[in-house]
PDB file of C-alpha atoms and ligand atoms in Angstrom:
ATOM      1  CA  UNK A 141     157.448 106.731  43.108  1.00 65.00           C
ATOM      2  CA  UNK A 142     158.533 103.089  43.197  1.00 71.00           C
ATOM      3  CA  UNK A 143     155.566 100.771  43.448  1.00 74.00           C
ATOM      4  CA  UNK A 144     155.355  97.269  44.792  1.00 80.00           C
ATOM      5  CA  UNK A 145     156.986  95.308  41.942  1.00 81.00           C
ATOM      6  CA  UNK A 146     159.987  97.628  41.876  1.00 80.00           C
ATOM      7  CA  UNK A 147     160.428  97.284  45.633  1.00 86.00           C
ATOM      8  CA  UNK A 148     160.190  93.492  45.257  1.00 87.00           C
ATOM      9  CA  UNK A 149     162.911  93.671  42.599  1.00 84.00           C
ATOM     10  CA  UNK A 150     165.068  95.557  45.104  1.00 88.00           C
ATOM     11  CA  UNK A 151     164.318  92.948  47.779  1.00 91.00           C
ATOM     12  CA  UNK A 152     165.439  90.148  45.507  1.00 87.00           C
ATOM     13  CA  UNK A 153     168.584  92.058  44.653  1.00 87.00           C
ATOM     14  CA  UNK A 154     169.359  92.622  48.327  1.00 92.00           C
ATOM     15  CA  UNK A 155     168.712  88.950  49.054  1.00 92.00           C
ATOM     16  CA  UNK A 156     171.153  88.011  46.339  1.00 90.00           C
ATOM     17  CA  UNK A 157     173.902  90.594  46.827  1.00 91.00           C
ATOM     18  CA  UNK A 158     173.724  91.680  50.479  1.00 95.00           C
ATOM     19  CA  UNK A 159     172.245  88.875  52.601  1.00 96.00           C
ATOM     20  CA  UNK A 160     174.871  86.936  54.519  1.00 97.00           C
ATOM     21  CA  UNK A 161     177.419  89.771  54.465  1.00 98.00           C
ATOM     22  CA  UNK A 162     178.836  91.444  57.563  1.00 98.00           C
ATOM     23  CA  UNK A 163     178.971  95.237  57.823  1.00 98.00           C
ATOM     24  CA  UNK A 164     182.496  96.619  58.233  1.00 98.00           C
ATOM     25  CA  UNK A 165     181.585 100.305  58.341  1.00 98.00           C
ATOM     26  CA  UNK A 166     178.674 102.668  57.803  1.00 98.00           C
ATOM     27  CA  UNK A 167     178.811 106.305  56.723  1.00 98.00           C
ATOM     28  CA  UNK A 168     175.783 108.558  57.001  1.00 97.00           C
ATOM     29  CA  UNK A 169     176.132 111.484  54.632  1.00 96.00           C
ATOM     30  CA  UNK A 170     172.819 113.201  55.322  1.00 94.00           C
ATOM     31  CA  UNK A 171     170.910 113.200  58.646  1.00 94.00           C
ATOM     32  CA  UNK A 172     167.523 113.066  56.925  1.00 94.00           C
ATOM     33  CA  UNK A 173     168.329 109.618  55.582  1.00 95.00           C
ATOM     34  CA  UNK A 174     168.234 108.226  59.146  1.00 96.00           C
ATOM     35  CA  UNK A 175     165.667 110.584  60.690  1.00 95.00           C
ATOM     36  CA  UNK A 176     163.426 107.648  61.614  1.00 94.00           C
ATOM     37  CA  UNK A 177     166.274 106.204  63.666  1.00 96.00           C
ATOM     38  CA  UNK A 178     165.310 108.259  66.693  1.00 94.00           C
ATOM     39  CA  UNK A 179     168.578 107.741  68.630  1.00 95.00           C
ATOM     40  CA  UNK A 180     170.498 109.542  65.896  1.00 96.00           C
ATOM     41  CA  UNK A 181     173.021 108.801  63.167  1.00 97.00           C
ATOM     42  CA  UNK A 182     175.872 107.793  65.477  1.00 97.00           C
ATOM     43  CA  UNK A 183     173.683 105.179  67.171  1.00 97.00           C
ATOM     44  CA  UNK A 184     172.533 103.934  63.758  1.00 98.00           C
ATOM     45  CA  UNK A 185     176.145 103.348  62.743  1.00 98.00           C
ATOM     46  CA  UNK A 186     176.947 101.531  66.022  1.00 98.00           C
ATOM     47  CA  UNK A 187     173.846  99.346  65.722  1.00 97.00           C
ATOM     48  CA  UNK A 188     174.978  98.047  62.328  1.00 98.00           C
ATOM     49  CA  UNK A 189     178.760  97.856  62.501  1.00 98.00           C
ATOM     50  CA  UNK A 190     179.909  94.262  62.884  1.00 98.00           C
ATOM     51  CA  UNK A 191     176.400  92.866  62.350  1.00 98.00           C
ATOM     52  CA  UNK A 192     175.426  90.587  59.493  1.00 98.00           C
ATOM     53  CA  UNK A 193     172.405  91.152  57.245  1.00 98.00           C
ATOM     54  CA  UNK A 194     170.690  87.782  57.564  1.00 96.00           C
ATOM     55  CA  UNK A 195     168.114  88.112  54.773  1.00 95.00           C
ATOM     56  CA  UNK A 196     165.948  90.619  52.920  1.00 95.00           C
ATOM     57  CA  UNK A 197     162.193  90.778  53.526  1.00 93.00           C
ATOM     58  CA  UNK A 198     159.441  93.067  52.326  1.00 91.00           C
ATOM     59  CA  UNK A 199     156.041  94.165  53.564  1.00 89.00           C
ATOM     60  CA  UNK A 200     154.273  96.562  51.225  1.00 84.00           C
ATOM     61  CA  UNK A 201     156.894  99.089  50.147  1.00 86.00           C
ATOM     62  CA  UNK A 202     159.044  98.573  53.236  1.00 92.00           C
ATOM     63  CA  UNK A 203     162.134  96.408  53.200  1.00 95.00           C
ATOM     64  CA  UNK A 204     163.789  94.975  56.278  1.00 96.00           C
ATOM     65  CA  UNK A 205     167.040  93.124  56.765  1.00 97.00           C
ATOM     66  CA  UNK A 206     167.234  91.156  60.045  1.00 96.00           C
ATOM     67  CA  UNK A 207     170.572  91.493  61.816  1.00 97.00           C
ATOM     68  CA  UNK A 208     172.678  88.823  63.454  1.00 97.00           C
ATOM     69  CA  UNK A 209     175.237  89.533  66.153  1.00 96.00           C
ATOM     70  CA  UNK A 210     178.965  88.849  65.649  1.00 95.00           C
ATOM     71  CA  UNK A 211     178.494  85.506  67.482  1.00 95.00           C
ATOM     72  CA  UNK A 212     175.848  84.490  64.926  1.00 93.00           C
ATOM     73  CA  UNK A 213     172.830  84.898  67.200  1.00 93.00           C
ATOM     74  CA  UNK A 214     169.774  86.771  65.881  1.00 93.00           C
ATOM     75  CA  UNK A 215     169.817  90.284  67.328  1.00 93.00           C
ATOM     76  CA  UNK A 216     166.047  90.770  67.300  1.00 94.00           C
ATOM     77  CA  UNK A 217     166.590  93.928  65.303  1.00 96.00           C
ATOM     78  CA  UNK A 218     166.533  94.755  61.608  1.00 97.00           C
ATOM     79  CA  UNK A 219     167.493  97.573  59.296  1.00 98.00           C
ATOM     80  CA  UNK A 220     164.285  98.958  57.804  1.00 97.00           C
ATOM     81  CA  UNK A 221     164.432 100.776  54.474  1.00 96.00           C
ATOM     82  CA  UNK A 222     161.808 102.815  52.670  1.00 93.00           C
ATOM     83  CA  UNK A 223     162.637 104.253  49.264  1.00 88.00           C
ATOM     84  CA  UNK A 224     160.177 107.148  49.444  1.00 86.00           C
ATOM     85  CA  UNK A 225     159.811 109.028  46.161  1.00 80.00           C
ATOM     86  CA  UNK A 226     163.271 108.635  44.711  1.00 80.00           C
ATOM     87  CA  UNK A 227     165.358 106.318  46.893  1.00 86.00           C
ATOM     88  CA  UNK A 228     167.720 103.765  45.393  1.00 87.00           C
ATOM     89  CA  UNK A 229     169.715 100.975  46.974  1.00 90.00           C
ATOM     90  CA  UNK A 230     172.737 100.326  44.805  1.00 89.00           C
ATOM     91  CA  UNK A 231     175.311  97.568  45.074  1.00 89.00           C
ATOM     92  CA  UNK A 232     178.450  98.913  43.481  1.00 88.00           C
ATOM     93  CA  UNK A 233     182.174  98.506  43.158  1.00 89.00           C
ATOM     94  CA  UNK A 234     184.113 100.513  45.707  1.00 91.00           C
ATOM     95  CA  UNK A 235     185.884 102.312  42.865  1.00 92.00           C
ATOM     96  CA  UNK A 236     182.597 103.651  41.482  1.00 90.00           C
ATOM     97  CA  UNK A 237     182.477 107.461  42.020  1.00 93.00           C
ATOM     98  CA  UNK A 238     179.996 108.656  44.645  1.00 94.00           C
ATOM     99  CA  UNK A 239     176.583 109.649  43.408  1.00 91.00           C
ATOM    100  CA  UNK A 240     175.564 113.292  43.897  1.00 92.00           C
ATOM    101  CA  UNK A 241     172.760 112.275  46.243  1.00 92.00           C
ATOM    102  CA  UNK A 242     174.609 109.566  48.170  1.00 95.00           C
ATOM    103  CA  UNK A 243     173.040 109.491  51.665  1.00 96.00           C
ATOM    104  CA  UNK A 244     174.618 106.420  53.261  1.00 97.00           C
ATOM    105  CA  UNK A 245     177.318 103.882  52.454  1.00 97.00           C
ATOM    106  CA  UNK A 246     177.842 100.378  53.832  1.00 98.00           C
ATOM    107  CA  UNK A 247     181.101  98.528  53.362  1.00 98.00           C
ATOM    108  CA  UNK A 248     181.470  94.845  54.143  1.00 98.00           C
ATOM    109  CA  UNK A 249     184.114  92.708  55.822  1.00 98.00           C
ATOM    110  CA  UNK A 250     184.512  90.640  52.647  1.00 97.00           C
ATOM    111  CA  UNK A 251     185.893  93.724  50.879  1.00 96.00           C
ATOM    112  CA  UNK A 252     183.442  93.305  48.029  1.00 94.00           C
ATOM    113  CA  UNK A 253     180.917  95.626  46.500  1.00 92.00           C
ATOM    114  CA  UNK A 254     179.414  98.236  48.804  1.00 94.00           C
ATOM    115  CA  UNK A 255     175.773  99.068  49.409  1.00 94.00           C
ATOM    116  CA  UNK A 256     174.775 102.678  48.823  1.00 94.00           C
ATOM    117  CA  UNK A 257     171.578 104.502  49.656  1.00 94.00           C
ATOM    118  CA  UNK A 258     171.041 107.273  47.124  1.00 91.00           C
ATOM    119  CA  UNK A 259     168.022 109.552  47.439  1.00 89.00           C
ATOM    120  CA  UNK A 260     167.598 112.820  45.609  1.00 86.00           C
ATOM    121  CA  UNK A 261     164.482 114.000  47.428  1.00 84.00           C
ATOM    122  CA  UNK A 262     165.267 112.403  50.827  1.00 84.00           C
ATOM    123  CA  UNK A 263     161.708 111.207  51.461  1.00 88.00           C
ATOM    124  CA  UNK A 264     163.110 107.718  51.883  1.00 91.00           C
ATOM    125  CA  UNK A 265     165.042 106.557  54.894  1.00 95.00           C
ATOM    126  CA  UNK A 266     166.819 103.888  56.911  1.00 97.00           C
ATOM    127  CA  UNK A 267     166.462 102.899  60.557  1.00 97.00           C
ATOM    128  CA  UNK A 268     167.373 100.037  62.861  1.00 97.00           C
ATOM    129  CA  UNK A 269     164.276  98.801  64.655  1.00 96.00           C
ATOM    130  CA  UNK A 270     163.207  96.105  67.077  1.00 94.00           C
ATOM    131  CA  UNK A 271     161.334  93.153  65.611  1.00 92.00           C
ATOM    132  CA  UNK A 272     158.413  91.310  67.109  1.00 84.00           C
ATOM    133  CA  UNK A 273     156.655  88.058  66.337  1.00 67.00           C
ATOM    134  CA  UNK A 274     153.488  87.656  64.348  1.00 47.00           C
ATOM    135  CA  UNK A 275     154.637  88.367  60.816  1.00 43.00           C
ATOM    136  CA  UNK A 276     153.828  84.966  59.385  1.00 44.00           C
ATOM    137  CA  UNK A 277     154.075  81.234  59.876  1.00 43.00           C
ATOM    138  CA  UNK A 278     157.613  80.703  58.603  1.00 44.00           C
ATOM    139  CA  UNK A 279     160.204  79.119  60.834  1.00 46.00           C
ATOM    140  CA  UNK A 280     162.986  81.580  60.038  1.00 50.00           C
ATOM    141  CA  UNK A 281     163.441  85.313  60.582  1.00 43.00           C
ATOM    142  CA  UNK A 282     160.463  86.061  58.333  1.00 47.00           C
ATOM    143  CA  UNK A 283     158.159  85.520  61.284  1.00 65.00           C
ATOM    144  CA  UNK A 284     159.714  88.450  63.137  1.00 85.00           C
ATOM    145  CA  UNK A 285     158.769  91.815  61.705  1.00 91.00           C
ATOM    146  CA  UNK A 286     159.519  95.400  62.782  1.00 94.00           C
ATOM    147  CA  UNK A 287     156.484  96.563  64.743  1.00 89.00           C
ATOM    148  CA  UNK A 288     155.984  99.654  62.583  1.00 88.00           C
ATOM    149  CA  UNK A 289     155.344  97.395  59.585  1.00 90.00           C
ATOM    150  CA  UNK A 290     153.088  94.843  61.256  1.00 86.00           C
ATOM    151  CA  UNK A 291     149.877  96.726  60.411  1.00 84.00           C
ATOM    152  CA  UNK A 292     150.622  96.765  56.658  1.00 84.00           C
ATOM    153  CA  UNK A 293     148.530  94.218  54.812  1.00 83.00           C
ATOM    154  CA  UNK A 294     150.283  91.334  53.091  1.00 85.00           C
ATOM    155  CA  UNK A 295     150.201  91.917  49.348  1.00 86.00           C
ATOM    156  CA  UNK A 296     149.355  89.607  46.439  1.00 87.00           C
ATOM    157  CA  UNK A 297     153.039  89.033  45.624  1.00 82.00           C
ATOM    158  CA  UNK A 298     153.525  87.529  49.086  1.00 82.00           C
ATOM    159  CA  UNK A 299     153.003  83.732  49.173  1.00 78.00           C
ATOM    160  CA  UNK A 300     150.954  84.059  52.373  1.00 80.00           C
ATOM    161  CA  UNK A 301     148.439  86.535  50.892  1.00 87.00           C
ATOM    162  CA  UNK A 302     144.921  85.628  52.069  1.00 87.00           C
ATOM    163  CA  UNK A 303     142.707  85.810  48.995  1.00 87.00           C
ATOM    164  CA  UNK A 304     139.442  84.875  50.701  1.00 89.00           C
ATOM    165  CA  UNK A 305     140.116  87.273  53.557  1.00 90.00           C
ATOM    166  CA  UNK A 306     140.821  90.118  51.155  1.00 90.00           C
ATOM    167  CA  UNK A 307     137.657  89.458  49.168  1.00 90.00           C
ATOM    168  CA  UNK A 308     135.501  89.408  52.273  1.00 92.00           C
ATOM    169  CA  UNK A 309     137.117  92.554  53.710  1.00 92.00           C
ATOM    170  CA  UNK A 310     136.708  94.421  50.430  1.00 92.00           C
ATOM    171  CA  UNK A 311     133.020  93.657  50.174  1.00 89.00           C
ATOM    172  CA  UNK A 312     132.478  94.679  53.808  1.00 92.00           C
ATOM    173  CA  UNK A 313     133.947  98.132  53.206  1.00 90.00           C
ATOM    174  CA  UNK A 314     131.572 100.919  52.320  1.00 93.00           C
ATOM    175  CA  UNK A 315     133.911 102.814  50.033  1.00 95.00           C
ATOM    176  CA  UNK A 316     134.901 103.167  46.398  1.00 96.00           C
ATOM    177  CA  UNK A 317     136.899 100.356  44.873  1.00 97.00           C
ATOM    178  CA  UNK A 318     139.925 102.436  43.861  1.00 97.00           C
ATOM    179  CA  UNK A 319     140.088 103.974  47.320  1.00 96.00           C
ATOM    180  CA  UNK A 320     140.066 100.440  48.755  1.00 95.00           C
ATOM    181  CA  UNK A 321     142.903  99.336  46.458  1.00 94.00           C
ATOM    182  CA  UNK A 322     145.027 102.249  47.666  1.00 92.00           C
ATOM    183  CA  UNK A 323     144.252 101.496  51.339  1.00 90.00           C
ATOM    184  CA  UNK A 324     147.451  99.905  52.673  1.00 83.00           C
ATOM    185  CA  UNK A 325     145.623  98.316  55.595  1.00 84.00           C
ATOM    186  CA  UNK A 326     143.464  96.300  53.176  1.00 88.00           C
ATOM    187  CA  UNK A 327     145.935  95.336  50.457  1.00 88.00           C
ATOM    188  CA  UNK A 328     149.603  96.214  50.543  1.00 80.00           C
ATOM    189  CA  UNK A 329     151.611  98.074  47.978  1.00 74.00           C
ATOM    190  CA  UNK A 330     149.123  98.839  45.206  1.00 85.00           C
ATOM    191  CA  UNK A 331     149.789 102.400  44.073  1.00 85.00           C
ATOM    192  CA  UNK A 332     148.006 104.652  41.627  1.00 88.00           C
ATOM    193  CA  UNK A 333     149.421 103.141  38.431  1.00 87.00           C
ATOM    194  CA  UNK A 334     148.706  99.509  39.279  1.00 88.00           C
ATOM    195  CA  UNK A 335     145.284 100.374  40.705  1.00 93.00           C
ATOM    196  CA  UNK A 336     144.237 101.934  37.393  1.00 95.00           C
ATOM    197  CA  UNK A 337     145.648  99.051  35.351  1.00 94.00           C
ATOM    198  CA  UNK A 338     143.984  96.433  37.584  1.00 95.00           C
ATOM    199  CA  UNK A 339     140.604  98.194  37.413  1.00 98.00           C
ATOM    200  CA  UNK A 340     140.835  98.300  33.617  1.00 98.00           C
ATOM    201  CA  UNK A 341     141.553  94.564  33.462  1.00 97.00           C
ATOM    202  CA  UNK A 342     138.570  93.893  35.734  1.00 97.00           C
ATOM    203  CA  UNK A 343     136.364  96.328  33.734  1.00 98.00           C
ATOM    204  CA  UNK A 344     135.497  98.300  36.851  1.00 98.00           C
ATOM    205  CA  UNK A 345     135.334 102.059  37.297  1.00 97.00           C
ATOM    206  CA  UNK A 346     137.274 103.218  40.350  1.00 97.00           C
ATOM    207  CA  UNK A 347     134.246 104.830  41.975  1.00 96.00           C
ATOM    208  CA  UNK A 348     132.204 101.608  42.068  1.00 96.00           C
ATOM    209  CA  UNK A 349     130.971 100.972  45.621  1.00 96.00           C
ATOM    210  CA  UNK A 350     132.854  98.015  47.101  1.00 96.00           C
ATOM    211  CA  UNK A 351     129.866  96.625  48.980  1.00 93.00           C
ATOM    212  CA  UNK A 352     127.977  96.205  45.703  1.00 94.00           C
ATOM    213  CA  UNK A 353     130.680  94.224  43.922  1.00 94.00           C
ATOM    214  CA  UNK A 354     129.799  90.635  43.149  1.00 93.00           C
ATOM    215  CA  UNK A 355     132.120  87.802  44.127  1.00 91.00           C
ATOM    216  CA  UNK A 356     132.967  87.373  40.462  1.00 94.00           C
ATOM    217  CA  UNK A 357     133.913  91.042  40.136  1.00 95.00           C
ATOM    218  CA  UNK A 358     136.149  90.833  43.209  1.00 94.00           C
ATOM    219  CA  UNK A 359     137.777  87.718  41.765  1.00 93.00           C
ATOM    220  CA  UNK A 360     138.352  89.526  38.443  1.00 95.00           C
ATOM    221  CA  UNK A 361     139.824  92.472  40.303  1.00 96.00           C
ATOM    222  CA  UNK A 362     142.213  90.260  42.236  1.00 93.00           C
ATOM    223  CA  UNK A 363     143.209  88.507  39.019  1.00 92.00           C
ATOM    224  CA  UNK A 364     143.856  91.942  37.518  1.00 94.00           C
ATOM    225  CA  UNK A 365     146.012  93.032  40.457  1.00 92.00           C
ATOM    226  CA  UNK A 366     147.993  89.800  40.384  1.00 90.00           C
ATOM    227  CA  UNK A 367     148.603  89.782  36.651  1.00 90.00           C
ATOM    228  CA  UNK A 368     149.610  93.463  36.542  1.00 88.00           C
ATOM    229  CA  UNK A 369     152.009  93.075  39.451  1.00 86.00           C
ATOM    230  CA  UNK A 370     153.368  89.818  38.096  1.00 86.00           C
ATOM    231  CA  UNK A 371     154.076  91.280  34.660  1.00 84.00           C
ATOM    232  CA  UNK A 372     155.720  94.353  36.136  1.00 79.00           C
ATOM    233  CA  UNK A 373     157.866  92.141  38.355  1.00 79.00           C
ATOM    234  CA  UNK A 374     158.914  90.091  35.344  1.00 77.00           C
ATOM    235  CA  UNK A 375     159.900  93.282  33.507  1.00 73.00           C
ATOM    236  CA  UNK A 376     161.820  94.648  36.484  1.00 65.00           C
ATOM    237  CA  UNK A 377     163.570  91.341  36.975  1.00 46.00           C
ATOM    238  CA  UNK A 378     166.022  92.148  34.217  1.00 41.00           C
ATOM    239  CA  UNK A 379     167.862  94.504  36.545  1.00 40.00           C
ATOM    240  CA  UNK A 380     169.202  91.645  38.692  1.00 36.00           C
ATOM    241  CA  UNK A 381     171.710  90.597  36.137  1.00 36.00           C
ATOM    242  CA  UNK A 382     173.332  93.999  35.978  1.00 38.00           C
ATOM    243  CA  UNK A 383     174.862  93.439  39.422  1.00 36.00           C
ATOM    244  CA  UNK A 384     173.036  96.321  40.921  1.00 36.00           C
ATOM    245  CA  UNK A 385     169.776  96.874  42.653  1.00 44.00           C
ATOM    246  CA  UNK A 386     167.968  99.803  41.210  1.00 46.00           C
ATOM    247  CA  UNK A 387     164.699 101.537  41.722  1.00 41.00           C
ATOM    248  CA  UNK A 388     164.064 104.607  39.736  1.00 37.00           C
ATOM    249  CA  UNK A 389     160.592 106.094  40.193  1.00 35.00           C
ATOM    250  CA  UNK A 390     158.852 106.122  36.856  1.00 39.00           C
ATOM    251  CA  UNK A 391     161.284 103.733  35.258  1.00 44.00           C
ATOM    252  CA  UNK A 392     160.467 102.180  31.933  1.00 45.00           C
ATOM    253  CA  UNK A 393     160.103  98.623  33.231  1.00 48.00           C
ATOM    254  CA  UNK A 394     156.364  98.394  32.908  1.00 55.00           C
ATOM    255  CA  UNK A 395     155.513 101.427  30.783  1.00 60.00           C
ATOM    256  CA  UNK A 396     155.335  99.302  27.664  1.00 61.00           C
ATOM    257  CA  UNK A 397     152.337  97.358  28.822  1.00 74.00           C
ATOM    258  CA  UNK A 398     150.284 100.140  30.408  1.00 86.00           C
ATOM    259  CA  UNK A 399     146.770 100.005  28.979  1.00 91.00           C
ATOM    260  CA  UNK A 400     145.288 103.126  30.555  1.00 94.00           C
ATOM    261  CA  UNK A 401     147.663 104.869  32.961  1.00 91.00           C
ATOM    262  CA  UNK A 402     149.035 108.012  31.307  1.00 89.00           C
ATOM    263  CA  UNK A 403     147.328 107.028  28.027  1.00 92.00           C
ATOM    264  CA  UNK A 404     144.758 109.843  27.802  1.00 94.00           C
ATOM    265  CA  UNK A 405     143.150 110.084  24.326  1.00 96.00           C
ATOM    266  CA  UNK A 406     144.908 106.908  23.160  1.00 96.00           C
ATOM    267  CA  UNK A 407     142.630 104.026  22.109  1.00 97.00           C
ATOM    268  CA  UNK A 408     141.661 101.462  24.724  1.00 97.00           C
ATOM    269  CA  UNK A 409     143.575  98.274  23.787  1.00 96.00           C
ATOM    270  CA  UNK A 410     140.352  96.287  24.208  1.00 97.00           C
ATOM    271  CA  UNK A 411     137.688  98.384  22.493  1.00 98.00           C
ATOM    272  CA  UNK A 412     139.358 101.395  20.879  1.00 97.00           C
ATOM    273  CA  UNK A 413     137.500 104.066  22.872  1.00 98.00           C
ATOM    274  CA  UNK A 414     139.799 106.978  23.809  1.00 98.00           C
ATOM    275  CA  UNK A 415     141.059 106.698  27.379  1.00 97.00           C
ATOM    276  CA  UNK A 416     139.921 109.472  29.731  1.00 97.00           C
ATOM    277  CA  UNK A 417     141.559 111.096  32.723  1.00 97.00           C
ATOM    278  CA  UNK A 418     139.601 112.066  35.810  1.00 96.00           C
ATOM    279  CA  UNK A 419     140.614 113.536  39.131  1.00 94.00           C
ATOM    280  CA  UNK A 420     140.311 111.167  42.103  1.00 91.00           C
ATOM    281  CA  UNK A 421     141.781 111.603  45.577  1.00 88.00           C
ATOM    282  CA  UNK A 422     143.773 114.588  44.257  1.00 88.00           C
ATOM    283  CA  UNK A 423     145.448 112.421  41.644  1.00 90.00           C
ATOM    284  CA  UNK A 424     144.774 111.446  38.060  1.00 93.00           C
ATOM    285  CA  UNK A 425     142.762 108.340  37.342  1.00 96.00           C
ATOM    286  CA  UNK A 426     142.732 106.815  33.868  1.00 97.00           C
ATOM    287  CA  UNK A 427     140.017 104.542  32.522  1.00 98.00           C
ATOM    288  CA  UNK A 428     138.111 103.461  29.439  1.00 98.00           C
ATOM    289  CA  UNK A 429     134.628 105.015  29.482  1.00 97.00           C
ATOM    290  CA  UNK A 430     133.210 102.071  27.509  1.00 98.00           C
ATOM    291  CA  UNK A 431     134.802  99.135  29.345  1.00 97.00           C
ATOM    292  CA  UNK A 432     134.601 100.838  32.742  1.00 98.00           C
ATOM    293  CA  UNK A 433     131.370 102.848  32.919  1.00 96.00           C
ATOM    294  CA  UNK A 434     130.879 105.083  35.936  1.00 94.00           C
ATOM    295  CA  UNK A 435     128.301 103.783  38.388  1.00 92.00           C
ATOM    296  CA  UNK A 436     125.003 105.354  37.316  1.00 80.00           C
ATOM    297  CA  UNK A 437     123.489 106.222  40.642  1.00 67.00           C
ATOM    298  CA  UNK A 438     124.881 107.308  43.955  1.00 54.00           C
ATOM    299  CA  UNK A 439     124.233 105.524  47.192  1.00 51.00           C
ATOM    300  CA  UNK A 440     120.622 105.865  48.254  1.00 45.00           C
TER     301      UNK A 440
HETATM  302 ZN1   ZN B 122     137.687  99.865  26.417  1.00 63.40          ZN
END
């Protein structure tokens, strides 16, 4: 599943290759791709044809592209995209053969490269939605956000991320620290892989109670999250130059610097202890038993 840095790479690609272009035509090849557009595929096509994608924004793993009307006025609506498990947004030459799992195609009035939504497992989707205020302090379209996304916490890759607010909220929660990292209402876009890597950097076991973390531990954790996401983003950034925007689940972008995730029995890069795998929230968690000891006692 694409995680936050990959989705940010896609956002940057859309900003570069799609923003400012006017939609000439839209084809929907599979109804599931627009199932969240409740008025149906035909309405989705009408809502986009002739409109211009003004920009590309992101909140958590959701992308949205605000639309302007043919007269240049903001429409108050945006196309929202979620990549799900396997979704890709590709910017390609019109002569490029269709992908097997092509779900939607956008052509533009400039006659240039088209935007394609390709999704093998169709958990992703596109919709046109109304925007509302309250998304931030910017003076442009960034301050208007689709209402469905407004509850998602701003993530550490967003310039307006509130570090002090996150730290306070984390320590107020009575939960386990990995569970808190995966809670999209607390911190956006941190999935299983980056949670494990961040916890390793902060030398914290995922079951540590959040309300017992010290300020220094929370600061280390946030540093870990930021550095992991930043490095992954830097790795993924290479895909911009290939003239296409690509997200491919477990792509190799960041796999080279994973310290613990998927590294069971391999030596911890810090201390050499074999990495262990445990089950947590029905998924695998990876950690170093020496650097990240389990909390000794339960809550009393
Ligand atoms: Zn270790």
